[in-house]
Short mmCIF file of C-alpha atoms in Angstrom, two decimals:
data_model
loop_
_atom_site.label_atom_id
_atom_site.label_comp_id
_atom_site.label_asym_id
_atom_site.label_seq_id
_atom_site.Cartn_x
_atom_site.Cartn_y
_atom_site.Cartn_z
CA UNK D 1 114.90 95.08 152.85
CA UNK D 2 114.95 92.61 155.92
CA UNK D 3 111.32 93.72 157.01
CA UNK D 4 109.77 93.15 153.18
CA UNK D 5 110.93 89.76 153.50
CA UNK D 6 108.51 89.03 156.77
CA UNK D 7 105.87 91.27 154.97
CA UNK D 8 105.77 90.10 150.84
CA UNK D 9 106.43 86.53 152.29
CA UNK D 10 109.54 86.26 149.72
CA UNK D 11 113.01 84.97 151.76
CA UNK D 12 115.18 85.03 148.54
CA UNK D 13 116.85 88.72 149.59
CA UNK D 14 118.01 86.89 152.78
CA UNK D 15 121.03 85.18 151.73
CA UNK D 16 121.95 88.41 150.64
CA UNK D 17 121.44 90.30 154.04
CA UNK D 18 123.14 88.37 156.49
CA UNK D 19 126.53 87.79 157.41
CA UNK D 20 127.93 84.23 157.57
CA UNK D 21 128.83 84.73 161.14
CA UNK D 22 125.39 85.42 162.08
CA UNK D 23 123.74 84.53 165.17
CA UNK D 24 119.87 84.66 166.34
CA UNK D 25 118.48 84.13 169.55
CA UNK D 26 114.90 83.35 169.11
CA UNK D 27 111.94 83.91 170.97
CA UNK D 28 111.03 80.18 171.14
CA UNK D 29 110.77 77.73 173.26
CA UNK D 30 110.26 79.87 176.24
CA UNK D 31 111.98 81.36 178.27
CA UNK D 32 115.47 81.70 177.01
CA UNK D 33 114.64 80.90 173.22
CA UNK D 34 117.03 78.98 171.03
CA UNK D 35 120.20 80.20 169.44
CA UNK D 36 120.93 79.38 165.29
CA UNK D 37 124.36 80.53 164.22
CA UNK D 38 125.66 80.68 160.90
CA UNK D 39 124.30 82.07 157.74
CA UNK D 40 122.49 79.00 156.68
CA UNK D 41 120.70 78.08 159.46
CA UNK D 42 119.44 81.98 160.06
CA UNK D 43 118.77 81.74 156.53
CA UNK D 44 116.59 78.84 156.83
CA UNK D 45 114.90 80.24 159.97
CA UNK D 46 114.09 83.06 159.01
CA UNK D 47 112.80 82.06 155.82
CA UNK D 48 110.18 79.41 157.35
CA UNK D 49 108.92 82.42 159.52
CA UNK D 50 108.68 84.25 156.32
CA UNK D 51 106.84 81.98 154.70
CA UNK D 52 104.43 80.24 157.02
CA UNK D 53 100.85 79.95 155.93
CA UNK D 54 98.13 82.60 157.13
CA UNK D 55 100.35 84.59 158.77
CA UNK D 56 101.54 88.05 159.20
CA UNK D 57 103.90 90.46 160.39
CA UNK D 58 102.49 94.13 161.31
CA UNK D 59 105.35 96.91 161.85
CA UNK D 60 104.40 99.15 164.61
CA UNK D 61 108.12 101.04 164.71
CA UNK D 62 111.63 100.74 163.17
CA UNK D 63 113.84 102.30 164.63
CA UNK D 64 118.13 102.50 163.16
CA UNK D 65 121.17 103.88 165.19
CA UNK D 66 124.12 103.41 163.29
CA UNK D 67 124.95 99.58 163.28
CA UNK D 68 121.43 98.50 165.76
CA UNK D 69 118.45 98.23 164.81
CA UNK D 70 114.72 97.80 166.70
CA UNK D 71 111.97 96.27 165.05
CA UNK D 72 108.60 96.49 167.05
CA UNK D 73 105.91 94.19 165.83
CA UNK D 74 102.87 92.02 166.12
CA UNK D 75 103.10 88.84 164.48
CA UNK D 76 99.49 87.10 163.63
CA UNK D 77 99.02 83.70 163.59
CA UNK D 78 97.27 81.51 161.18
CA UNK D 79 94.13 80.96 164.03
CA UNK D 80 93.61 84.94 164.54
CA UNK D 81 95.47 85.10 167.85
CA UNK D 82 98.83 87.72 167.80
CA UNK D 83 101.72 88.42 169.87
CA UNK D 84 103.69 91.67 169.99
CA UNK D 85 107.42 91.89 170.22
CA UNK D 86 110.29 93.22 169.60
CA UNK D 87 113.54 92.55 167.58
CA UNK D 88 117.24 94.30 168.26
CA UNK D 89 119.99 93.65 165.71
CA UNK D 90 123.33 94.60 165.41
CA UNK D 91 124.69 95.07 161.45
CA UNK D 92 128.44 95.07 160.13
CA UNK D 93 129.10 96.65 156.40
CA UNK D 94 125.45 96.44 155.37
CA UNK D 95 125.17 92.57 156.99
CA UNK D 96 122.59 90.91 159.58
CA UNK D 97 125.15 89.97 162.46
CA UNK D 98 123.05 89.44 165.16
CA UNK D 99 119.55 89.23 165.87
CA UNK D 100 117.76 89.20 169.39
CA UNK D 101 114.05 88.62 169.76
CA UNK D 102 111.37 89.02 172.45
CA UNK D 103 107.83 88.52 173.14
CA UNK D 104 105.56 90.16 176.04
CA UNK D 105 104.82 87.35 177.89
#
């Protein structure tokens, strides 16, 4: 449910996947990224990524262990260039808790 988000470009399951204690490091600005804790503001995150023009999110594995998750993917920009990277998250009773991503530099 979390990945169809990124790939129909449609954020309204997201309220309804993460936990109000959530907390995402991002992959931007480099190099440490910036944190956003609380549902609303990984809500809101998330959802511009979701829903930013010309772009797109290719899954290349996923990859669930119990409460983690890894999410490898290439994420295209609106001017053709991409980036490949990589996305671990944690989940508690069927909620987004945490949320870690990197990019190869």
């Amino acid at each position: 449910r979390f990945n169809d988000v990124f790939q129909l470009h449609d954020p309204s399951a997201l309220p309804a996947l993460v936990a109000e204690h959530c907390v995402i490091e991002n992959t931007v600005p480099a190099p440490d990224g910036a944190r956003h804790a609380g549902r609303e503001a990984c809500v809101q995150l998330w959802s511009a990524i979701a829903t930013q023009p010309g772009t797109r999110f290719d899954l290349e594995e996923t990859f669930v262990a119990g409460e983690r998750a890894t999410i490898r993917w290439r994420y295209w920009l609106a001017d053709g260039n991409s980036v490949r990277g990589v996305n671990l998250m944690r989940v508690e009773n069927g909620l987004i808790v945490e949320a870690m991503g990197y990019v190869k530099g």
